[in-house]
Amino acid sequence: MSLGVVILAAGKGTRMRSALPKVLHPLAGRPLLRHVLDAAEALGAARICVVYGHGGELVPGAFADAAYAWVEQAERLGTGHAVQQALPAMTGVERVLVLYGDVPLIEAETLNRLVADSAETALGLLTMTLDDPTGYGRILRAGDGRVLRIVEHRDATDAERAITEVNSGIIVAERDRLADWLGRIRNDNVQREYYLTDVIGLATGEGVDVVTAQPERLEEVAGINDRIQLAQLERYHQRRRAECLMRRGTSIMDPARIDIRGTLECGRDVVLDVNLICEGRVRIGASARIGPNCLLKDCEIGPGAEVLPNSIIEGARVGAGARIGPFARLRPEADIGRDCHIGNFVEIKKAQIAEGSKVNHLTYIGDAEIGRGVNVGAGTITCNYDGAYKHPTIIGDDAFIGSNAALVAPVEIGPGASIGAGSVIVKDAPAGQLTLARSRQVTIEGWQRPRKK
Ligand code: UD1
Ligand code: CA
């Protein structure tokens, strides 16, 4: 049976106190609404429609590349009214599931269960039981347990307020019947709003059996109204991801101090020290170790590699057994071979460094191709930019670059060549020989310092 998903996202988000619409605030590095859209996609929804309002075109603009329907709810007249605005976009679907742009951690598994459990009836409802149900719509049931209707907190009597089973807001309904019920709800309540929840009473009045399901964890249905709740849900979400990694064989020194904003895949026995931030797609091979305070973005760390503290690796690849840092910065297209050592205060951009080479201290390597077993001395700089163009530096296997050399590109250092410390190399240096490009040291005999008379 084909399913359509309506996501309500027209709320003002006043308590965020932000210029950014609430549903665009990030959780795990991605907009809240993105999480909900992903859940809808995971269900295989035939149509997805987002009802937006506050923030204008910023909201649809943030997801312009995908084929969702966007409906603007100019006036916020209630959840029932909001769903009604989306129904014309729900063509060719038999059932409609209602989700919320500010309830980001709802899991497709829970939704699938709700949709499956209620397949035989016109209405399914996700409910939960809370110690403190204040503010929520209460589920009223008959003596035999059948759902009768929902009463909103503000419209409820004291006796009804004592009920602890509440409405999560998530419902699934037959599209055509939902359209009919929504056409009949009224706004004669305390908030003068058209309540989606009034549909329940109309349905049961027609003899519809309402099926309920519960989420496995309450955080799945937690809505975000302010930045405190956002931060709490972020920590919850990160904790879950950390636990998932630990279950699969990764050691995490402190699961409260890791942030995965994208995907992180780890081989067995990877060790992650504190304050790691991962962005985009990160893969870490078996037994690799990541030291404290590292930022890894869209990169691949080979098995057994070691990233020492305070290193930043972005768009780069690190070979097996290599050692990076502390305080190293690998920029896009840095490709570090197996067993290489890249040391402190070394920056590498768009450069291939082959197996076993060492660049240990205070160096910039850009637009370069470095062979195997090369030793690049402290303070070496590839002068790759002439102010208009970038030029390549090529260094052959087993070359030795003395400290503080400036390699003015384009330039090639032959295999086995040695470059004297402090040289400014502007021409190719031949293989196997020592090349120096610096003034000779002289001592002036009998020279005396000037002295005051
Ligand atoms: C709603 C439910 C309540 C449930 C609670 C769970 C109704 C009437 N009540 O109450 O039973 O326990 O959620 O959190 O549905 N929205 C729009 N357009 C509107 C109104 C709301 O897009 O015109 C969106 C809001 O952005 C928000 C969501 O719908 O994300 C819920 O609306 P809100 O008014 O906050 O409903 P609650 O009072 O929380
Ligand atoms: Ca709410």
Short mmCIF file of C-alpha atoms and ligand atoms in Angstrom, two decimals:
data_model
loop_
_atom_site.label_atom_id
_atom_site.label_comp_id
_atom_site.label_asym_id
_atom_site.label_seq_id
_atom_site.Cartn_x
_atom_site.Cartn_y
_atom_site.Cartn_z
CA MET A 1 0.00 0.00 0.00
CA SER A 2 1.56 3.28 -1.03
CA LEU A 3 2.40 5.73 1.70
CA GLY A 4 2.71 9.49 1.66
CA VAL A 5 4.48 11.46 4.38
CA VAL A 6 3.50 14.95 5.52
CA ILE A 7 6.07 16.78 7.64
CA LEU A 8 4.81 19.74 9.67
CA ALA A 9 7.43 22.45 9.88
CA ALA A 10 5.55 25.72 10.00
CA GLY A 11 6.27 26.47 13.63
CA LYS A 12 7.81 29.80 14.52
CA GLY A 13 10.55 28.44 16.74
CA THR A 14 10.41 31.61 18.84
CA ARG A 15 12.29 30.04 21.73
CA MET A 16 15.31 29.31 19.54
CA ARG A 17 15.83 33.10 19.38
CA SER A 18 17.42 32.71 15.99
CA ALA A 19 17.43 34.20 12.51
CA LEU A 20 17.62 30.63 11.23
CA PRO A 21 14.32 28.73 10.97
CA LYS A 22 14.18 26.11 13.73
CA VAL A 23 14.10 23.08 11.42
CA LEU A 24 17.34 24.22 9.80
CA HIS A 25 19.30 24.16 13.06
CA PRO A 26 21.79 21.29 12.91
CA LEU A 27 21.82 18.09 14.90
CA ALA A 28 24.86 15.89 14.22
CA GLY A 29 25.85 18.42 11.57
CA ARG A 30 22.63 18.19 9.55
CA PRO A 31 19.41 20.20 9.67
CA LEU A 32 16.69 18.81 11.95
CA LEU A 33 14.40 18.53 8.95
CA ARG A 34 17.02 16.48 7.07
CA HIS A 35 16.80 13.79 9.76
CA VAL A 36 13.01 13.61 9.37
CA LEU A 37 13.23 13.56 5.58
CA ASP A 38 15.72 10.68 5.83
CA ALA A 39 13.32 8.72 8.02
CA ALA A 40 10.54 9.36 5.48
CA GLU A 41 12.81 8.18 2.65
CA ALA A 42 13.78 5.09 4.61
CA LEU A 43 10.09 4.15 4.72
CA GLY A 44 10.01 4.23 0.94
CA ALA A 45 7.39 7.02 0.94
CA ALA A 46 5.88 7.55 -2.51
CA ARG A 47 5.38 11.25 -1.76
CA ILE A 48 6.88 13.56 0.81
CA CYS A 49 5.40 16.96 1.49
CA VAL A 50 6.76 19.55 3.90
CA VAL A 51 4.45 22.21 5.31
CA TYR A 52 6.58 25.25 6.05
CA GLY A 53 5.81 28.77 7.11
CA HIS A 54 8.15 30.78 9.22
CA GLY A 55 11.48 31.44 7.50
CA GLY A 56 9.92 31.68 4.08
CA GLU A 57 11.85 30.22 1.21
CA LEU A 58 14.92 29.51 3.35
CA VAL A 59 13.48 26.13 4.32
CA PRO A 60 12.72 24.72 0.85
CA GLY A 61 15.89 26.42 -0.41
CA ALA A 62 17.98 24.27 1.92
CA PHE A 63 16.76 21.06 0.22
CA ALA A 64 16.45 22.29 -3.34
CA ASP A 65 18.12 19.27 -4.92
CA ALA A 66 15.47 16.72 -3.93
CA ALA A 67 11.97 16.08 -5.22
CA TYR A 68 9.82 16.98 -2.24
CA ALA A 69 6.55 18.89 -2.37
CA TRP A 70 6.61 22.17 -0.42
CA VAL A 71 3.44 23.78 0.82
CA GLU A 72 3.44 27.12 2.53
CA GLN A 73 1.06 27.51 5.45
CA ALA A 74 0.83 31.29 5.53
CA GLU A 75 -1.31 31.41 8.66
CA ARG A 76 -0.67 28.94 11.46
CA LEU A 77 -4.20 27.79 12.16
CA GLY A 78 -3.37 24.48 13.83
CA THR A 79 -1.98 21.03 13.11
CA GLY A 80 -5.22 19.88 11.46
CA HIS A 81 -5.18 22.87 9.13
CA ALA A 82 -1.50 22.27 8.34
CA VAL A 83 -2.09 18.64 7.32
CA GLN A 84 -5.06 19.71 5.23
CA GLN A 85 -2.82 22.06 3.22
CA ALA A 86 -0.60 19.12 2.30
CA LEU A 87 -3.31 16.70 1.17
CA PRO A 88 -3.54 18.00 -2.44
CA ALA A 89 0.14 17.02 -2.79
CA MET A 90 -0.67 13.50 -1.54
CA THR A 91 -1.89 12.22 -4.90
CA GLY A 92 -1.84 8.52 -5.64
CA VAL A 93 -1.18 7.49 -2.06
CA GLU A 94 -3.49 5.38 0.03
CA ARG A 95 -2.21 6.29 3.49
CA VAL A 96 -0.68 9.41 4.94
CA LEU A 97 1.81 9.50 7.80
CA VAL A 98 2.25 12.78 9.69
CA LEU A 99 5.71 13.64 11.08
CA TYR A 100 7.24 16.82 12.55
CA GLY A 101 10.24 18.81 11.38
CA ASP A 102 11.32 19.48 14.96
CA VAL A 103 11.14 15.82 16.08
CA PRO A 104 14.37 14.68 14.44
CA LEU A 105 15.25 11.32 15.98
CA ILE A 106 12.17 9.36 15.05
CA GLU A 107 13.32 6.01 13.71
CA ALA A 108 12.08 4.43 10.51
CA GLU A 109 11.86 1.12 12.39
CA THR A 110 9.29 2.57 14.82
CA LEU A 111 7.32 4.16 11.99
CA ASN A 112 7.34 0.92 10.02
CA ARG A 113 5.94 -0.85 13.04
CA LEU A 114 3.15 1.74 13.44
CA VAL A 115 2.31 1.57 9.74
CA ALA A 116 2.32 -2.25 9.72
CA ASP A 117 0.34 -2.67 12.97
CA SER A 118 -2.39 -0.34 11.71
CA ALA A 119 -2.54 -1.74 8.18
CA GLU A 120 -5.99 -3.21 8.74
CA THR A 121 -7.61 -0.04 10.02
CA ALA A 122 -8.03 3.58 8.93
CA LEU A 123 -6.06 5.15 11.76
CA GLY A 124 -2.84 4.45 13.67
CA LEU A 125 -1.40 6.52 16.46
CA LEU A 126 2.02 6.64 18.11
CA THR A 127 1.58 7.22 21.84
CA MET A 128 3.80 7.15 24.89
CA THR A 129 3.42 7.09 28.63
CA LEU A 130 5.09 9.90 30.56
CA ASP A 131 5.66 10.46 34.26
CA ASP A 132 4.83 14.11 33.64
CA PRO A 133 2.35 14.43 30.78
CA THR A 134 1.95 18.22 31.17
CA GLY A 135 1.35 19.99 27.87
CA TYR A 136 0.58 16.91 25.80
CA GLY A 137 -2.68 15.70 24.33
CA ARG A 138 -4.09 12.86 26.48
CA ILE A 139 -5.33 9.57 25.04
CA LEU A 140 -8.85 8.84 26.29
CA ARG A 141 -9.73 5.15 26.24
CA ALA A 142 -12.96 3.27 26.94
CA GLY A 143 -13.20 0.72 29.76
CA ASP A 144 -12.28 -2.05 27.31
CA GLY A 145 -9.14 -0.17 26.23
CA ARG A 146 -10.39 1.13 22.87
CA VAL A 147 -9.15 4.61 21.99
CA LEU A 148 -12.02 7.13 22.07
CA ARG A 149 -10.44 10.50 21.38
CA ILE A 150 -7.62 12.87 22.28
CA VAL A 151 -8.05 15.86 24.51
CA GLU A 152 -5.45 18.61 24.43
CA HIS A 153 -3.89 19.57 27.77
CA ARG A 154 -5.39 23.04 27.69
CA ASP A 155 -8.86 21.72 27.00
CA ALA A 156 -8.69 18.85 29.51
CA THR A 157 -10.42 18.45 32.86
CA ASP A 158 -8.37 17.65 35.95
CA ALA A 159 -9.40 14.01 35.70
CA GLU A 160 -8.28 13.87 32.05
CA ARG A 161 -5.01 15.58 32.94
CA ALA A 162 -4.27 12.70 35.31
CA ILE A 163 -3.95 10.39 32.28
CA THR A 164 -0.30 9.65 31.54
CA GLU A 165 -0.68 8.13 28.07
CA VAL A 166 -0.11 10.96 25.62
CA ASN A 167 -0.13 11.69 21.92
CA SER A 168 3.29 11.85 20.24
CA GLY A 169 1.61 13.73 17.38
CA ILE A 170 2.58 11.05 14.85
CA ILE A 171 -0.39 9.47 13.13
CA VAL A 172 -1.04 7.43 10.03
CA ALA A 173 -4.41 7.51 8.31
CA GLU A 174 -6.17 6.50 5.11
CA ARG A 175 -5.78 9.48 2.85
CA ASP A 176 -9.38 9.88 1.68
CA ARG A 177 -10.93 9.40 5.08
CA LEU A 178 -8.41 11.78 6.62
CA ALA A 179 -9.40 14.42 4.06
CA ASP A 180 -13.05 13.91 5.01
CA TRP A 181 -12.40 14.15 8.77
CA LEU A 182 -10.16 17.20 8.40
CA GLY A 183 -12.92 18.90 6.45
CA ARG A 184 -15.16 18.51 9.49
CA ILE A 185 -13.00 19.53 12.44
CA ARG A 186 -13.68 22.87 14.08
CA ASN A 187 -11.63 25.34 16.07
CA ASP A 188 -13.97 25.67 19.05
CA ASN A 189 -11.25 25.06 21.62
CA VAL A 190 -9.13 27.12 24.00
CA GLN A 191 -6.45 27.84 21.38
CA ARG A 192 -8.89 28.55 18.51
CA GLU A 193 -6.90 26.10 16.40
CA TYR A 194 -7.88 23.30 14.05
CA TYR A 195 -6.50 20.29 15.92
CA LEU A 196 -5.31 17.27 13.97
CA THR A 197 -6.10 15.32 17.12
CA ASP A 198 -9.86 15.95 16.72
CA VAL A 199 -9.73 13.50 13.83
CA ILE A 200 -9.49 10.65 16.35
CA GLY A 201 -12.86 11.35 17.93
CA LEU A 202 -14.51 11.67 14.50
CA ALA A 203 -13.03 8.37 13.39
CA THR A 204 -14.01 6.39 16.47
CA GLY A 205 -17.49 7.92 16.21
CA GLU A 206 -17.70 6.18 12.83
CA GLY A 207 -16.66 2.89 14.38
CA VAL A 208 -13.01 3.07 13.28
CA ASP A 209 -10.70 1.03 15.45
CA VAL A 210 -7.63 3.16 16.32
CA VAL A 211 -4.45 1.10 16.60
CA THR A 212 -1.66 2.47 18.79
CA ALA A 213 2.06 1.75 18.89
CA GLN A 214 4.83 3.04 21.16
CA PRO A 215 8.37 4.12 20.30
CA GLU A 216 11.17 2.07 21.82
CA ARG A 217 12.77 5.17 23.37
CA LEU A 218 11.16 8.47 24.34
CA GLU A 219 13.95 10.49 22.67
CA GLU A 220 12.57 9.34 19.32
CA VAL A 221 9.52 11.50 19.81
CA ALA A 222 11.20 14.38 21.64
CA GLY A 223 10.51 17.73 20.01
CA ILE A 224 12.95 20.61 20.02
CA ASN A 225 11.78 24.02 21.15
CA ASP A 226 14.95 25.69 22.40
CA ARG A 227 18.73 25.36 22.20
CA ILE A 228 18.91 23.52 25.51
CA GLN A 229 16.69 20.73 24.23
CA LEU A 230 18.68 20.72 21.00
CA ALA A 231 21.94 20.25 22.90
CA GLN A 232 20.41 17.50 25.05
CA LEU A 233 19.19 15.60 22.01
CA GLU A 234 22.56 16.07 20.31
CA ARG A 235 24.33 14.44 23.28
CA TYR A 236 21.78 11.62 23.37
CA HIS A 237 22.25 11.01 19.66
CA GLN A 238 26.07 11.09 19.89
CA ARG A 239 25.99 8.71 22.84
CA ARG A 240 23.94 6.25 20.81
CA ARG A 241 26.34 6.44 17.89
CA ALA A 242 29.30 5.95 20.20
CA GLU A 243 27.63 2.91 21.76
CA CYS A 244 26.95 1.49 18.32
CA LEU A 245 30.66 1.80 17.45
CA MET A 246 31.74 0.31 20.77
CA ARG A 247 29.45 -2.67 20.24
CA ARG A 248 31.23 -3.29 16.97
CA GLY A 249 34.70 -3.29 18.45
CA THR A 250 35.88 0.32 18.63
CA SER A 251 37.31 1.68 21.89
CA ILE A 252 36.15 5.18 22.76
CA MET A 253 37.99 6.69 25.70
CA ASP A 254 35.03 8.88 26.67
CA PRO A 255 31.75 8.36 24.78
CA ALA A 256 30.59 11.75 26.07
CA ARG A 257 33.40 13.47 24.18
CA ILE A 258 32.99 12.46 20.56
CA ASP A 259 31.01 14.18 17.78
CA ILE A 260 30.14 12.36 14.59
CA ARG A 261 28.63 14.75 12.07
CA GLY A 262 28.37 12.44 9.12
CA THR A 263 29.38 8.79 8.87
CA LEU A 264 32.20 7.08 10.69
CA GLU A 265 33.23 3.52 9.89
CA CYS A 266 35.87 1.89 12.04
CA GLY A 267 37.65 -1.43 11.70
CA ARG A 268 38.25 -3.64 14.72
CA ASP A 269 40.25 -2.39 17.69
CA VAL A 270 40.35 1.21 16.59
CA VAL A 271 41.00 3.48 19.58
CA LEU A 272 39.48 6.95 19.64
CA ASP A 273 40.75 9.31 22.29
CA VAL A 274 38.75 12.28 23.61
CA ASN A 275 37.34 15.25 21.71
CA LEU A 276 37.32 13.73 18.26
CA ILE A 277 35.14 15.49 15.68
CA CYS A 278 34.31 13.62 12.50
CA GLU A 279 32.63 15.34 9.58
CA GLY A 280 31.44 13.98 6.25
CA ARG A 281 32.54 10.45 5.45
CA VAL A 282 35.36 9.10 7.60
CA ARG A 283 36.83 5.60 7.49
CA ILE A 284 39.38 4.31 9.95
CA GLY A 285 41.12 0.98 9.44
CA ALA A 286 41.58 -1.74 12.04
CA SER A 287 43.82 -1.01 15.03
CA ALA A 288 44.40 2.61 14.04
CA ARG A 289 44.58 5.07 16.93
CA ILE A 290 43.33 8.63 16.95
CA GLY A 291 44.76 10.88 19.65
CA PRO A 292 42.92 13.60 21.55
CA ASN A 293 41.51 16.76 19.93
CA CYS A 294 41.57 15.69 16.31
CA LEU A 295 39.30 16.79 13.47
CA LEU A 296 38.76 14.24 10.71
CA LYS A 297 36.75 15.25 7.67
CA ASP A 298 36.07 13.18 4.54
CA CYS A 299 39.18 11.10 4.98
CA GLU A 300 40.49 7.59 5.17
CA ILE A 301 42.95 6.45 7.82
CA GLY A 302 44.70 3.16 7.08
CA PRO A 303 44.93 0.17 9.39
CA GLY A 304 47.40 0.54 12.23
CA ALA A 305 47.98 4.23 11.51
CA GLU A 306 48.43 6.60 14.40
CA VAL A 307 47.12 10.15 14.46
CA LEU A 308 48.70 12.04 17.34
CA PRO A 309 46.94 14.84 19.27
CA ASN A 310 45.60 18.04 17.72
CA SER A 311 45.82 16.98 14.11
CA ILE A 312 43.43 18.06 11.36
CA ILE A 313 42.88 15.76 8.41
CA GLU A 314 40.56 16.84 5.63
CA GLY A 315 39.96 15.24 2.24
CA ALA A 316 43.10 13.18 2.67
CA ARG A 317 44.22 9.57 2.79
CA VAL A 318 46.63 8.14 5.32
CA GLY A 319 48.28 4.79 4.56
CA ALA A 320 48.60 1.80 6.84
CA GLY A 321 50.97 2.20 9.75
CA ALA A 322 51.64 5.89 9.06
CA ARG A 323 52.14 8.31 11.94
CA ILE A 324 50.62 11.77 11.72
CA GLY A 325 51.08 14.71 14.10
CA PRO A 326 50.93 15.93 16.77
CA PHE A 327 49.69 19.25 15.32
CA ALA A 328 49.75 18.10 11.70
CA ARG A 329 47.40 19.44 9.05
CA LEU A 330 46.57 17.30 6.03
CA ARG A 331 44.53 19.17 3.47
CA PRO A 332 42.54 17.93 0.46
CA GLU A 333 44.33 15.45 -1.78
CA ALA A 334 47.15 14.75 0.62
CA ASP A 335 47.91 11.09 0.02
CA ILE A 336 50.26 9.72 2.63
CA GLY A 337 51.81 6.31 1.95
CA ARG A 338 52.21 3.44 4.34
CA ASP A 339 54.57 3.88 7.28
CA CYS A 340 55.22 7.55 6.51
CA HIS A 341 55.84 9.97 9.35
CA ILE A 342 54.28 13.40 9.14
CA GLY A 343 55.27 15.37 12.18
CA ASN A 344 54.40 18.49 14.11
CA PHE A 345 53.47 21.74 12.42
CA VAL A 346 53.59 20.13 9.00
CA GLU A 347 51.00 21.12 6.40
CA ILE A 348 50.45 18.95 3.35
CA LYS A 349 48.15 19.78 0.45
CA LYS A 350 47.58 17.92 -2.83
CA ALA A 351 50.69 15.81 -2.55
CA GLN A 352 51.55 12.16 -2.80
CA ILE A 353 54.11 10.89 -0.38
CA ALA A 354 55.22 7.31 -0.97
CA GLU A 355 55.92 4.58 1.51
CA GLY A 356 58.25 5.21 4.43
CA SER A 357 59.03 8.87 3.75
CA LYS A 358 59.40 11.31 6.64
CA VAL A 359 58.38 14.93 6.88
CA ASN A 360 58.85 15.48 10.54
CA HIS A 361 58.91 19.15 11.46
CA LEU A 362 57.61 22.61 10.51
CA THR A 363 57.16 22.05 6.80
CA TYR A 364 54.81 22.96 3.95
CA ILE A 365 54.41 20.50 1.10
CA GLY A 366 51.95 21.47 -1.66
CA ASP A 367 51.44 20.20 -5.22
CA ALA A 368 54.18 17.63 -4.82
CA GLU A 369 55.04 14.07 -5.62
CA ILE A 370 57.49 12.57 -3.17
CA GLY A 371 58.99 9.10 -3.63
CA ARG A 372 59.76 6.39 -1.10
CA GLY A 373 62.19 6.65 1.77
CA VAL A 374 62.62 10.40 1.36
CA ASN A 375 63.65 12.51 4.33
CA VAL A 376 62.39 16.07 4.26
CA GLY A 377 64.26 18.20 6.81
CA ALA A 378 62.75 20.63 9.26
CA GLY A 379 61.45 23.89 7.83
CA THR A 380 61.38 22.77 4.21
CA ILE A 381 58.97 24.69 1.99
CA THR A 382 57.71 23.83 -1.47
CA CYS A 383 57.30 27.28 -3.04
CA ASN A 384 54.42 26.10 -5.22
CA TYR A 385 52.75 29.41 -6.01
CA ASP A 386 54.18 32.19 -8.14
CA GLY A 387 51.34 34.58 -7.40
CA ALA A 388 49.35 33.45 -10.43
CA TYR A 389 49.87 29.71 -10.93
CA LYS A 390 50.60 26.63 -8.87
CA HIS A 391 53.59 24.51 -9.89
CA PRO A 392 54.66 20.96 -9.02
CA THR A 393 57.63 19.72 -7.04
CA ILE A 394 58.90 16.20 -7.69
CA ILE A 395 61.26 14.45 -5.30
CA GLY A 396 62.69 11.05 -6.20
CA ASP A 397 63.07 7.99 -3.95
CA ASP A 398 65.60 8.18 -1.11
CA ALA A 399 66.33 11.87 -1.59
CA PHE A 400 67.43 13.85 1.47
CA ILE A 401 66.31 17.44 1.75
CA GLY A 402 68.34 19.43 4.28
CA SER A 403 66.62 21.67 6.80
CA ASN A 404 65.16 24.99 5.76
CA ALA A 405 65.35 24.32 2.03
CA ALA A 406 63.09 26.34 -0.26
CA LEU A 407 62.15 24.27 -3.32
CA VAL A 408 60.97 26.78 -5.91
CA ALA A 409 58.53 24.97 -8.19
CA PRO A 410 58.42 23.75 -10.85
CA VAL A 411 61.45 21.77 -9.77
CA GLU A 412 62.60 18.20 -9.62
CA ILE A 413 64.96 16.60 -7.13
CA GLY A 414 66.44 13.37 -8.47
CA PRO A 415 66.39 10.02 -6.66
CA GLY A 416 69.04 9.77 -3.97
CA ALA A 417 69.91 13.47 -4.26
CA SER A 418 70.94 15.44 -1.18
CA ILE A 419 70.08 19.11 -0.77
CA GLY A 420 72.15 21.20 1.59
CA ALA A 421 70.44 22.88 4.48
CA GLY A 422 69.26 26.41 3.80
CA SER A 423 69.35 26.03 0.03
CA VAL A 424 67.02 27.89 -2.31
CA ILE A 425 66.60 25.38 -5.14
CA VAL A 426 65.40 26.98 -8.38
CA LYS A 427 66.73 24.41 -10.86
CA ASP A 428 66.43 20.63 -11.02
CA ALA A 429 68.90 18.84 -8.72
CA PRO A 430 70.52 15.72 -10.19
CA ALA A 431 70.17 12.22 -8.75
CA GLY A 432 72.66 10.92 -6.23
CA GLN A 433 74.61 14.16 -5.76
CA LEU A 434 74.81 16.93 -3.19
CA THR A 435 73.35 20.20 -4.39
CA LEU A 436 73.84 23.39 -2.41
CA ALA A 437 72.37 26.77 -3.24
CA ARG A 438 73.50 29.14 -0.55
CA SER A 439 76.39 31.51 -0.02
CA ARG A 440 79.55 29.96 1.39
CA GLN A 441 80.52 30.50 4.97
CA VAL A 442 83.53 32.81 5.35
CA THR A 443 85.47 33.95 8.39
CA ILE A 444 87.18 37.39 8.21
CA GLU A 445 90.53 37.16 9.92
CA GLY A 446 91.44 39.95 12.32
CA TRP A 447 87.99 41.59 12.09
CA GLN A 448 87.06 43.63 15.16
CA ARG A 449 83.78 44.90 16.46
CA PRO A 450 83.41 48.67 16.52
CA ARG A 451 83.81 50.09 20.02
CA LYS A 452 82.56 53.32 21.63
CA LYS A 453 85.25 55.87 22.34
C1 UD1 B 1 0.62 18.56 19.47
C2 UD1 B 1 -0.61 17.71 19.61
C3 UD1 B 1 -0.61 17.03 20.97
C4 UD1 B 1 0.67 16.23 21.17
C5 UD1 B 1 1.87 17.13 20.95
C6 UD1 B 1 3.15 16.33 20.95
C7 UD1 B 1 -2.32 18.82 18.28
C8 UD1 B 1 -3.50 19.69 18.32
N1 UD1 B 1 -1.79 18.54 19.45
O1 UD1 B 1 0.50 19.59 20.46
O2 UD1 B 1 -1.73 16.17 21.09
O3 UD1 B 1 0.70 15.67 22.46
O4 UD1 B 1 1.78 17.78 19.66
O5 UD1 B 1 4.23 17.23 20.90
O6 UD1 B 1 -1.91 18.39 17.23
N2 UD1 B 1 2.43 23.14 13.25
C9 UD1 B 1 2.32 23.63 11.98
N3 UD1 B 1 1.26 24.43 11.66
C10 UD1 B 1 0.30 24.76 12.56
C11 UD1 B 1 0.44 24.26 13.87
C12 UD1 B 1 1.50 23.46 14.18
O7 UD1 B 1 3.17 23.35 11.13
O8 UD1 B 1 -0.62 25.48 12.19
C13 UD1 B 1 3.56 22.29 13.60
C14 UD1 B 1 4.49 22.99 14.58
O9 UD1 B 1 5.56 23.57 13.89
C15 UD1 B 1 4.97 21.88 15.47
C16 UD1 B 1 3.88 20.83 15.38
O10 UD1 B 1 3.09 21.15 14.26
O11 UD1 B 1 6.15 21.32 14.97
C17 UD1 B 1 3.08 20.72 16.66
O12 UD1 B 1 2.37 21.92 16.85
P1 UD1 B 1 2.08 22.53 18.28
O13 UD1 B 1 1.17 23.66 18.11
O14 UD1 B 1 3.35 22.75 18.98
O15 UD1 B 1 1.28 21.36 18.97
P2 UD1 B 1 1.40 20.91 20.47
O16 UD1 B 1 0.72 21.92 21.31
O17 UD1 B 1 2.78 20.55 20.79
CA CA B 2 4.76 21.29 20.52
#
